[in-house]
Amino acid sequence: YVWDINGRKYIDFSCGIFVTNVGHSHPDVIKAIHWQLKKMTHNYIFPSEIRAKLVKKLIEITGFEKILLTVTGSEANEAALQIMLRNRPSGRVLSIQGAYYGSTSGMRQLNDGNLHEDSFPSGGDGHDVAGIFLQCFRGRDAKWMPYNWVRAWQIWAKQRDIPIAFDEMQSGIGRTGKWFGYQYYDISPDLVCVGKGLGAGLPITCVLGSAKLMKFSDDLWSTHTGNPLSCASALASLEIIEKEHL
């Protein structure tokens, strides 16, 4: 529930636009933030205990090899875009028509989109494609991408060594009944971008991927990458989802 200034009570079905997946003030999240607040509030890009614990938990959950911690959804998606373009500099990245990927310049271009649910791959060697950026559903209308359509692009890309990235900002962290929406398609993306519900209200996002691709992410961090308070909130949220079978 949320209350306005006059005390009127509302049910927030969206959990703060898919952010507070375990509730707006879960006591375990608050406790974790308070504990971390006494120890450290900022450590730039340097290692910390809480950051290591969060990364370990994410690797356990996802099975990916490497993680780039970021701050906003746009930043994580932008990093995935740069990773794909660095892997194949002469290519372009395909994205879903009508989907929303973020507000940075690179994401504005992806928002225009060129993949419609009726546009199945039609051969070709894909030499001009650096990657494909998918979502399991479009945020603006919750339109789920057809199962066979997603799998067709996955097969086409795998045959041509073209990475598939999945934007899981809205659909990830248990929101759909699985940890991630892509799991409904029985596929294995090369990159997965996670945010919103990860931080349980505090700003933290990440890109998960293979070591082969994530080697292109070494300079894509920023000032508040892996902020300790956000890491504590994220770790607590993941543990709550596991413990309470959410």
PDB file of C-alpha atoms in Angstrom:
ATOM      1  CA  TYR A   1       0.000   0.000   0.000  1.00  0.00           C
ATOM      2  CA  VAL A   2       0.918   3.656  -0.400  1.00  0.00           C
ATOM      3  CA  TRP A   3      -0.670   6.684   1.237  1.00  0.00           C
ATOM      4  CA  ASP A   4      -1.019  10.227  -0.025  1.00  0.00           C
ATOM      5  CA  ILE A   5      -0.554  13.406   1.987  1.00  0.00           C
ATOM      6  CA  ASN A   6      -4.203  13.286   3.108  1.00  0.00           C
ATOM      7  CA  GLY A   7      -3.939   9.733   4.387  1.00  0.00           C
ATOM      8  CA  ARG A   8      -5.818   8.083   1.525  1.00  0.00           C
ATOM      9  CA  LYS A   9      -4.701   4.507   0.965  1.00  0.00           C
ATOM     10  CA  TYR A  10      -3.927   2.970  -2.443  1.00  0.00           C
ATOM     11  CA  ILE A  11      -2.805  -0.443  -3.666  1.00  0.00           C
ATOM     12  CA  ASP A  12       0.304  -0.019  -5.805  1.00  0.00           C
ATOM     13  CA  PHE A  13      -0.094  -2.886  -8.256  1.00  0.00           C
ATOM     14  CA  SER A  14       3.012  -1.799 -10.177  1.00  0.00           C
ATOM     15  CA  CYS A  15       5.270  -1.782  -7.072  1.00  0.00           C
ATOM     16  CA  GLY A  16       6.620   1.651  -7.971  1.00  0.00           C
ATOM     17  CA  ILE A  17       6.944   0.796 -11.695  1.00  0.00           C
ATOM     18  CA  PHE A  18       8.362  -2.693 -11.037  1.00  0.00           C
ATOM     19  CA  VAL A  19      10.923  -1.506  -8.475  1.00  0.00           C
ATOM     20  CA  THR A  20       9.780  -2.514  -4.963  1.00  0.00           C
ATOM     21  CA  ASN A  21       9.047  -6.147  -5.769  1.00  0.00           C
ATOM     22  CA  VAL A  22       9.260  -7.195  -2.103  1.00  0.00           C
ATOM     23  CA  GLY A  23       7.224  -4.259  -0.821  1.00  0.00           C
ATOM     24  CA  HIS A  24       7.814  -0.557  -0.302  1.00  0.00           C
ATOM     25  CA  SER A  25       9.479  -1.000   3.117  1.00  0.00           C
ATOM     26  CA  HIS A  26      10.230  -4.649   3.763  1.00  0.00           C
ATOM     27  CA  PRO A  27      11.802  -4.839   7.244  1.00  0.00           C
ATOM     28  CA  ASP A  28      14.661  -7.077   6.055  1.00  0.00           C
ATOM     29  CA  VAL A  29      15.586  -4.558   3.352  1.00  0.00           C
ATOM     30  CA  ILE A  30      15.493  -1.673   5.812  1.00  0.00           C
ATOM     31  CA  LYS A  31      17.626  -3.660   8.273  1.00  0.00           C
ATOM     32  CA  ALA A  32      20.217  -4.445   5.580  1.00  0.00           C
ATOM     33  CA  ILE A  33      20.443  -0.786   4.532  1.00  0.00           C
ATOM     34  CA  HIS A  34      20.835   0.359   8.159  1.00  0.00           C
ATOM     35  CA  TRP A  35      23.585  -2.213   8.749  1.00  0.00           C
ATOM     36  CA  GLN A  36      25.493  -1.064   5.673  1.00  0.00           C
ATOM     37  CA  LEU A  37      24.930   2.614   6.490  1.00  0.00           C
ATOM     38  CA  LYS A  38      27.023   2.182   9.643  1.00  0.00           C
ATOM     39  CA  LYS A  39      29.925   0.681   7.694  1.00  0.00           C
ATOM     40  CA  MET A  40      30.297   2.468   4.354  1.00  0.00           C
ATOM     41  CA  THR A  41      28.155   4.555   2.011  1.00  0.00           C
ATOM     42  CA  HIS A  42      30.459   4.862  -1.007  1.00  0.00           C
ATOM     43  CA  ASN A  43      33.552   3.115  -2.318  1.00  0.00           C
ATOM     44  CA  TYR A  44      33.726   4.146  -5.993  1.00  0.00           C
ATOM     45  CA  ILE A  45      34.805   1.150  -8.148  1.00  0.00           C
ATOM     46  CA  PHE A  46      36.903  -0.507  -5.468  1.00  0.00           C
ATOM     47  CA  PRO A  47      36.046  -3.929  -3.992  1.00  0.00           C
ATOM     48  CA  SER A  48      33.844  -4.214  -0.921  1.00  0.00           C
ATOM     49  CA  GLU A  49      32.391  -7.057   1.099  1.00  0.00           C
ATOM     50  CA  ILE A  50      28.773  -6.256   0.279  1.00  0.00           C
ATOM     51  CA  ARG A  51      29.501  -5.867  -3.433  1.00  0.00           C
ATOM     52  CA  ALA A  52      31.246  -9.255  -3.496  1.00  0.00           C
ATOM     53  CA  LYS A  53      28.307 -10.912  -1.731  1.00  0.00           C
ATOM     54  CA  LEU A  54      25.816  -9.442  -4.196  1.00  0.00           C
ATOM     55  CA  VAL A  55      27.848 -10.486  -7.238  1.00  0.00           C
ATOM     56  CA  LYS A  56      28.225 -14.004  -5.853  1.00  0.00           C
ATOM     57  CA  LYS A  57      24.464 -14.261  -5.297  1.00  0.00           C
ATOM     58  CA  LEU A  58      23.683 -13.023  -8.818  1.00  0.00           C
ATOM     59  CA  ILE A  59      26.099 -15.542 -10.328  1.00  0.00           C
ATOM     60  CA  GLU A  60      24.492 -18.322  -8.279  1.00  0.00           C
ATOM     61  CA  ILE A  61      21.033 -17.342  -9.478  1.00  0.00           C
ATOM     62  CA  THR A  62      21.844 -16.770 -13.146  1.00  0.00           C
ATOM     63  CA  GLY A  63      24.813 -18.974 -13.979  1.00  0.00           C
ATOM     64  CA  PHE A  64      26.538 -16.165 -15.892  1.00  0.00           C
ATOM     65  CA  GLU A  65      30.313 -15.773 -15.712  1.00  0.00           C
ATOM     66  CA  LYS A  66      30.772 -12.023 -15.243  1.00  0.00           C
ATOM     67  CA  ILE A  67      28.768  -9.038 -14.033  1.00  0.00           C
ATOM     68  CA  LEU A  68      29.076  -5.321 -14.688  1.00  0.00           C
ATOM     69  CA  LEU A  69      27.357  -3.300 -11.963  1.00  0.00           C
ATOM     70  CA  THR A  70      25.730  -0.072 -13.137  1.00  0.00           C
ATOM     71  CA  VAL A  71      23.311   2.497 -11.699  1.00  0.00           C
ATOM     72  CA  THR A  72      20.346   3.076 -14.024  1.00  0.00           C
ATOM     73  CA  GLY A  73      18.455   0.959 -16.529  1.00  0.00           C
ATOM     74  CA  SER A  74      19.539   3.182 -19.385  1.00  0.00           C
ATOM     75  CA  GLU A  75      23.180   2.861 -18.279  1.00  0.00           C
ATOM     76  CA  ALA A  76      23.009  -0.938 -18.153  1.00  0.00           C
ATOM     77  CA  ASN A  77      21.327  -1.184 -21.551  1.00  0.00           C
ATOM     78  CA  GLU A  78      23.780   1.350 -22.974  1.00  0.00           C
ATOM     79  CA  ALA A  79      26.656  -0.789 -21.676  1.00  0.00           C
ATOM     80  CA  ALA A  80      25.193  -3.895 -23.340  1.00  0.00           C
ATOM     81  CA  LEU A  81      24.847  -1.945 -26.592  1.00  0.00           C
ATOM     82  CA  GLN A  82      28.481  -0.834 -26.423  1.00  0.00           C
ATOM     83  CA  ILE A  83      29.634  -4.370 -25.632  1.00  0.00           C
ATOM     84  CA  MET A  84      27.907  -5.713 -28.743  1.00  0.00           C
ATOM     85  CA  LEU A  85      29.229  -2.909 -30.937  1.00  0.00           C
ATOM     86  CA  ARG A  86      32.771  -3.351 -29.619  1.00  0.00           C
ATOM     87  CA  ASN A  87      32.532  -7.062 -30.357  1.00  0.00           C
ATOM     88  CA  ARG A  88      31.529  -6.300 -33.966  1.00  0.00           C
ATOM     89  CA  PRO A  89      32.255  -2.604 -34.679  1.00  0.00           C
ATOM     90  CA  SER A  90      30.939  -2.608 -38.230  1.00  0.00           C
ATOM     91  CA  GLY A  91      27.515  -3.947 -37.278  1.00  0.00           C
ATOM     92  CA  ARG A  92      24.199  -2.546 -36.073  1.00  0.00           C
ATOM     93  CA  VAL A  93      21.976  -3.683 -33.225  1.00  0.00           C
ATOM     94  CA  LEU A  94      18.413  -4.793 -33.947  1.00  0.00           C
ATOM     95  CA  SER A  95      15.671  -3.992 -31.433  1.00  0.00           C
ATOM     96  CA  ILE A  96      11.922  -4.429 -30.970  1.00  0.00           C
ATOM     97  CA  GLN A  97       9.622  -1.939 -32.620  1.00  0.00           C
ATOM     98  CA  GLY A  98       7.542  -0.059 -30.064  1.00  0.00           C
ATOM     99  CA  ALA A  99       9.641  -1.132 -27.071  1.00  0.00           C
ATOM    100  CA  TYR A 100      11.311   1.200 -24.595  1.00  0.00           C
ATOM    101  CA  TYR A 101      14.979   0.690 -23.721  1.00  0.00           C
ATOM    102  CA  GLY A 102      15.920   3.953 -21.993  1.00  0.00           C
ATOM    103  CA  SER A 103      16.569   7.672 -22.347  1.00  0.00           C
ATOM    104  CA  THR A 104      20.245   7.921 -23.355  1.00  0.00           C
ATOM    105  CA  SER A 105      21.194   8.713 -26.943  1.00  0.00           C
ATOM    106  CA  GLY A 106      21.969   5.098 -27.771  1.00  0.00           C
ATOM    107  CA  MET A 107      18.738   3.889 -26.227  1.00  0.00           C
ATOM    108  CA  ARG A 108      16.698   6.517 -28.086  1.00  0.00           C
ATOM    109  CA  GLN A 109      17.911   4.907 -31.297  1.00  0.00           C
ATOM    110  CA  LEU A 110      16.957   1.441 -30.033  1.00  0.00           C
ATOM    111  CA  ASN A 111      13.526   2.768 -29.050  1.00  0.00           C
ATOM    112  CA  ASP A 112      12.779   3.372 -32.737  1.00  0.00           C
ATOM    113  CA  GLY A 113      13.117  -0.385 -33.258  1.00  0.00           C
ATOM    114  CA  ASN A 114      13.152  -2.405 -36.466  1.00  0.00           C
ATOM    115  CA  LEU A 115      11.865  -5.823 -35.347  1.00  0.00           C
ATOM    116  CA  HIS A 116       8.115  -6.393 -35.493  1.00  0.00           C
ATOM    117  CA  GLU A 117       6.579  -9.603 -34.164  1.00  0.00           C
ATOM    118  CA  ASP A 118       5.714 -10.536 -37.759  1.00  0.00           C
ATOM    119  CA  SER A 119       9.282  -9.954 -38.986  1.00  0.00           C
ATOM    120  CA  PHE A 120      10.919 -13.372 -38.779  1.00  0.00           C
ATOM    121  CA  PRO A 121      14.576 -13.798 -39.849  1.00  0.00           C
ATOM    122  CA  SER A 122      14.968 -14.588 -43.521  1.00  0.00           C
ATOM    123  CA  GLY A 123      18.429 -16.023 -44.059  1.00  0.00           C
ATOM    124  CA  GLY A 124      21.489 -13.920 -44.836  1.00  0.00           C
ATOM    125  CA  ASP A 125      24.867 -14.130 -43.173  1.00  0.00           C
ATOM    126  CA  GLY A 126      24.167 -11.315 -40.695  1.00  0.00           C
ATOM    127  CA  HIS A 127      27.568  -9.702 -41.310  1.00  0.00           C
ATOM    128  CA  ASP A 128      26.053  -6.256 -40.722  1.00  0.00           C
ATOM    129  CA  VAL A 129      24.392  -7.202 -37.405  1.00  0.00           C
ATOM    130  CA  ALA A 130      26.347  -6.728 -34.159  1.00  0.00           C
ATOM    131  CA  GLY A 131      23.579  -7.916 -31.881  1.00  0.00           C
ATOM    132  CA  ILE A 132      19.864  -8.304 -31.213  1.00  0.00           C
ATOM    133  CA  PHE A 133      18.308  -6.566 -28.191  1.00  0.00           C
ATOM    134  CA  LEU A 134      15.080  -8.248 -27.094  1.00  0.00           C
ATOM    135  CA  GLN A 135      12.515  -7.915 -24.309  1.00  0.00           C
ATOM    136  CA  CYS A 136       9.995 -10.533 -23.265  1.00  0.00           C
ATOM    137  CA  PHE A 137       7.272  -7.887 -23.163  1.00  0.00           C
ATOM    138  CA  ARG A 138       6.972  -4.260 -24.175  1.00  0.00           C
ATOM    139  CA  GLY A 139       6.777  -2.007 -21.146  1.00  0.00           C
ATOM    140  CA  ARG A 140       4.211   0.423 -22.525  1.00  0.00           C
ATOM    141  CA  ASP A 141       1.490  -2.167 -23.165  1.00  0.00           C
ATOM    142  CA  ALA A 142       2.773  -5.435 -21.609  1.00  0.00           C
ATOM    143  CA  LYS A 143       2.655  -7.049 -25.049  1.00  0.00           C
ATOM    144  CA  TRP A 144       4.510 -10.375 -24.717  1.00  0.00           C
ATOM    145  CA  MET A 145       6.674 -11.364 -27.651  1.00  0.00           C
ATOM    146  CA  PRO A 146       5.509 -14.644 -29.254  1.00  0.00           C
ATOM    147  CA  TYR A 147       7.406 -17.758 -28.139  1.00  0.00           C
ATOM    148  CA  ASN A 148       8.261 -18.975 -31.648  1.00  0.00           C
ATOM    149  CA  TRP A 149       9.297 -15.474 -32.739  1.00  0.00           C
ATOM    150  CA  VAL A 150      11.868 -15.087 -29.949  1.00  0.00           C
ATOM    151  CA  ARG A 151      13.216 -18.585 -30.509  1.00  0.00           C
ATOM    152  CA  ALA A 152      13.510 -17.999 -34.255  1.00  0.00           C
ATOM    153  CA  TRP A 153      15.711 -14.946 -33.723  1.00  0.00           C
ATOM    154  CA  GLN A 154      17.740 -16.796 -31.087  1.00  0.00           C
ATOM    155  CA  ILE A 155      18.442 -19.687 -33.478  1.00  0.00           C
ATOM    156  CA  TRP A 156      19.242 -17.325 -36.343  1.00  0.00           C
ATOM    157  CA  ALA A 157      21.668 -15.339 -34.178  1.00  0.00           C
ATOM    158  CA  LYS A 158      23.387 -18.375 -32.654  1.00  0.00           C
ATOM    159  CA  GLN A 159      24.069 -19.823 -36.101  1.00  0.00           C
ATOM    160  CA  ARG A 160      25.863 -16.584 -37.028  1.00  0.00           C
ATOM    161  CA  ASP A 161      27.649 -15.961 -33.719  1.00  0.00           C
ATOM    162  CA  ILE A 162      25.567 -12.828 -33.118  1.00  0.00           C
ATOM    163  CA  PRO A 163      24.914 -12.075 -29.428  1.00  0.00           C
ATOM    164  CA  ILE A 164      21.392 -11.800 -28.057  1.00  0.00           C
ATOM    165  CA  ALA A 165      20.824  -9.289 -25.245  1.00  0.00           C
ATOM    166  CA  PHE A 166      17.690  -9.277 -23.090  1.00  0.00           C
ATOM    167  CA  ASP A 167      16.391  -6.161 -21.364  1.00  0.00           C
ATOM    168  CA  GLU A 168      14.914  -7.521 -18.109  1.00  0.00           C
ATOM    169  CA  MET A 169      14.381  -4.191 -16.356  1.00  0.00           C
ATOM    170  CA  GLN A 170      10.647  -4.671 -15.895  1.00  0.00           C
ATOM    171  CA  SER A 171      10.341  -8.437 -16.246  1.00  0.00           C
ATOM    172  CA  GLY A 172      13.305  -9.511 -14.105  1.00  0.00           C
ATOM    173  CA  ILE A 173      13.784 -10.302 -10.403  1.00  0.00           C
ATOM    174  CA  GLY A 174      10.763 -12.532 -10.033  1.00  0.00           C
ATOM    175  CA  ARG A 175       8.246 -10.155 -11.549  1.00  0.00           C
ATOM    176  CA  THR A 176       6.742 -12.739 -13.931  1.00  0.00           C
ATOM    177  CA  GLY A 177       6.944 -15.806 -11.670  1.00  0.00           C
ATOM    178  CA  LYS A 178      10.453 -16.762 -12.785  1.00  0.00           C
ATOM    179  CA  TRP A 179      13.679 -14.964 -11.999  1.00  0.00           C
ATOM    180  CA  PHE A 180      13.735 -13.627 -15.583  1.00  0.00           C
ATOM    181  CA  GLY A 181      11.255 -13.369 -18.412  1.00  0.00           C
ATOM    182  CA  TYR A 182      13.587 -14.895 -20.986  1.00  0.00           C
ATOM    183  CA  GLN A 183      13.290 -18.220 -19.124  1.00  0.00           C
ATOM    184  CA  TYR A 184       9.799 -18.647 -20.593  1.00  0.00           C
ATOM    185  CA  TYR A 185      11.366 -18.983 -24.045  1.00  0.00           C
ATOM    186  CA  ASP A 186      13.792 -21.811 -23.213  1.00  0.00           C
ATOM    187  CA  ILE A 187      16.765 -19.841 -24.499  1.00  0.00           C
ATOM    188  CA  SER A 188      20.143 -18.688 -23.166  1.00  0.00           C
ATOM    189  CA  PRO A 189      20.857 -15.015 -23.937  1.00  0.00           C
ATOM    190  CA  ASP A 190      24.433 -13.819 -24.186  1.00  0.00           C
ATOM    191  CA  LEU A 191      23.758 -10.648 -22.183  1.00  0.00           C
ATOM    192  CA  VAL A 192      21.021  -9.863 -19.660  1.00  0.00           C
ATOM    193  CA  CYS A 193      20.347  -6.382 -18.288  1.00  0.00           C
ATOM    194  CA  VAL A 194      18.711  -6.185 -14.872  1.00  0.00           C
ATOM    195  CA  GLY A 195      17.463  -3.254 -12.822  1.00  0.00           C
ATOM    196  CA  LYS A 196      14.383  -1.775 -11.152  1.00  0.00           C
ATOM    197  CA  GLY A 197      13.361  -4.632  -8.802  1.00  0.00           C
ATOM    198  CA  LEU A 198      16.995  -5.541  -8.175  1.00  0.00           C
ATOM    199  CA  GLY A 199      17.533  -2.627  -5.791  1.00  0.00           C
ATOM    200  CA  ALA A 200      14.208  -2.817  -3.923  1.00  0.00           C
ATOM    201  CA  GLY A 201      13.906   0.961  -4.167  1.00  0.00           C
ATOM    202  CA  LEU A 202      17.548   2.013  -4.360  1.00  0.00           C
ATOM    203  CA  PRO A 203      19.320   2.654  -7.699  1.00  0.00           C
ATOM    204  CA  ILE A 204      21.341  -0.312  -8.922  1.00  0.00           C
ATOM    205  CA  THR A 205      21.408  -2.202 -12.201  1.00  0.00           C
ATOM    206  CA  CYS A 206      23.749  -4.647 -13.900  1.00  0.00           C
ATOM    207  CA  VAL A 207      24.715  -6.449 -17.066  1.00  0.00           C
ATOM    208  CA  LEU A 208      25.318 -10.200 -16.854  1.00  0.00           C
ATOM    209  CA  GLY A 209      27.163 -12.072 -19.569  1.00  0.00           C
ATOM    210  CA  SER A 210      29.848 -14.445 -20.728  1.00  0.00           C
ATOM    211  CA  ALA A 211      33.517 -13.731 -20.123  1.00  0.00           C
ATOM    212  CA  LYS A 212      33.987 -13.584 -23.897  1.00  0.00           C
ATOM    213  CA  LEU A 213      31.694 -10.576 -24.232  1.00  0.00           C
ATOM    214  CA  MET A 214      32.182  -8.942 -20.850  1.00  0.00           C
ATOM    215  CA  LYS A 215      35.858  -8.326 -21.602  1.00  0.00           C
ATOM    216  CA  PHE A 216      34.552  -5.338 -23.584  1.00  0.00           C
ATOM    217  CA  SER A 217      33.012  -3.802 -20.429  1.00  0.00           C
ATOM    218  CA  ASP A 218      36.154  -2.976 -18.439  1.00  0.00           C
ATOM    219  CA  ASP A 219      35.731   0.826 -18.718  1.00  0.00           C
ATOM    220  CA  LEU A 220      31.936   1.065 -18.597  1.00  0.00           C
ATOM    221  CA  TRP A 221      31.612   1.745 -14.855  1.00  0.00           C
ATOM    222  CA  SER A 222      30.651   5.104 -13.349  1.00  0.00           C
ATOM    223  CA  THR A 223      31.045   7.012 -10.065  1.00  0.00           C
ATOM    224  CA  HIS A 224      28.247   5.235  -8.194  1.00  0.00           C
ATOM    225  CA  THR A 225      28.804   1.779  -9.664  1.00  0.00           C
ATOM    226  CA  GLY A 226      27.909  -0.848  -7.050  1.00  0.00           C
ATOM    227  CA  ASN A 227      27.064   1.672  -4.329  1.00  0.00           C
ATOM    228  CA  PRO A 228      27.265  -0.182  -0.969  1.00  0.00           C
ATOM    229  CA  LEU A 229      23.792   0.839   0.220  1.00  0.00           C
ATOM    230  CA  SER A 230      22.255  -0.223  -3.084  1.00  0.00           C
ATOM    231  CA  CYS A 231      24.161  -3.517  -2.975  1.00  0.00           C
ATOM    232  CA  ALA A 232      22.871  -4.199   0.541  1.00  0.00           C
ATOM    233  CA  SER A 233      19.302  -3.468  -0.528  1.00  0.00           C
ATOM    234  CA  ALA A 234      19.674  -5.655  -3.630  1.00  0.00           C
ATOM    235  CA  LEU A 235      21.154  -8.611  -1.747  1.00  0.00           C
ATOM    236  CA  ALA A 236      18.400  -8.459   0.863  1.00  0.00           C
ATOM    237  CA  SER A 237      15.747  -8.324  -1.857  1.00  0.00           C
ATOM    238  CA  LEU A 238      17.130 -11.397  -3.620  1.00  0.00           C
ATOM    239  CA  GLU A 239      17.278 -13.312  -0.340  1.00  0.00           C
ATOM    240  CA  ILE A 240      13.676 -12.345   0.496  1.00  0.00           C
ATOM    241  CA  ILE A 241      12.439 -13.545  -2.893  1.00  0.00           C
ATOM    242  CA  GLU A 242      14.157 -16.885  -2.288  1.00  0.00           C
ATOM    243  CA  LYS A 243      13.072 -17.232   1.340  1.00  0.00           C
ATOM    244  CA  GLU A 244       9.445 -16.230   0.764  1.00  0.00           C
ATOM    245  CA  HIS A 245       9.149 -18.091  -2.584  1.00  0.00           C
ATOM    246  CA  LEU A 246       8.040 -14.976  -4.445  1.00  0.00           C
TER     247      LEU A 246
END
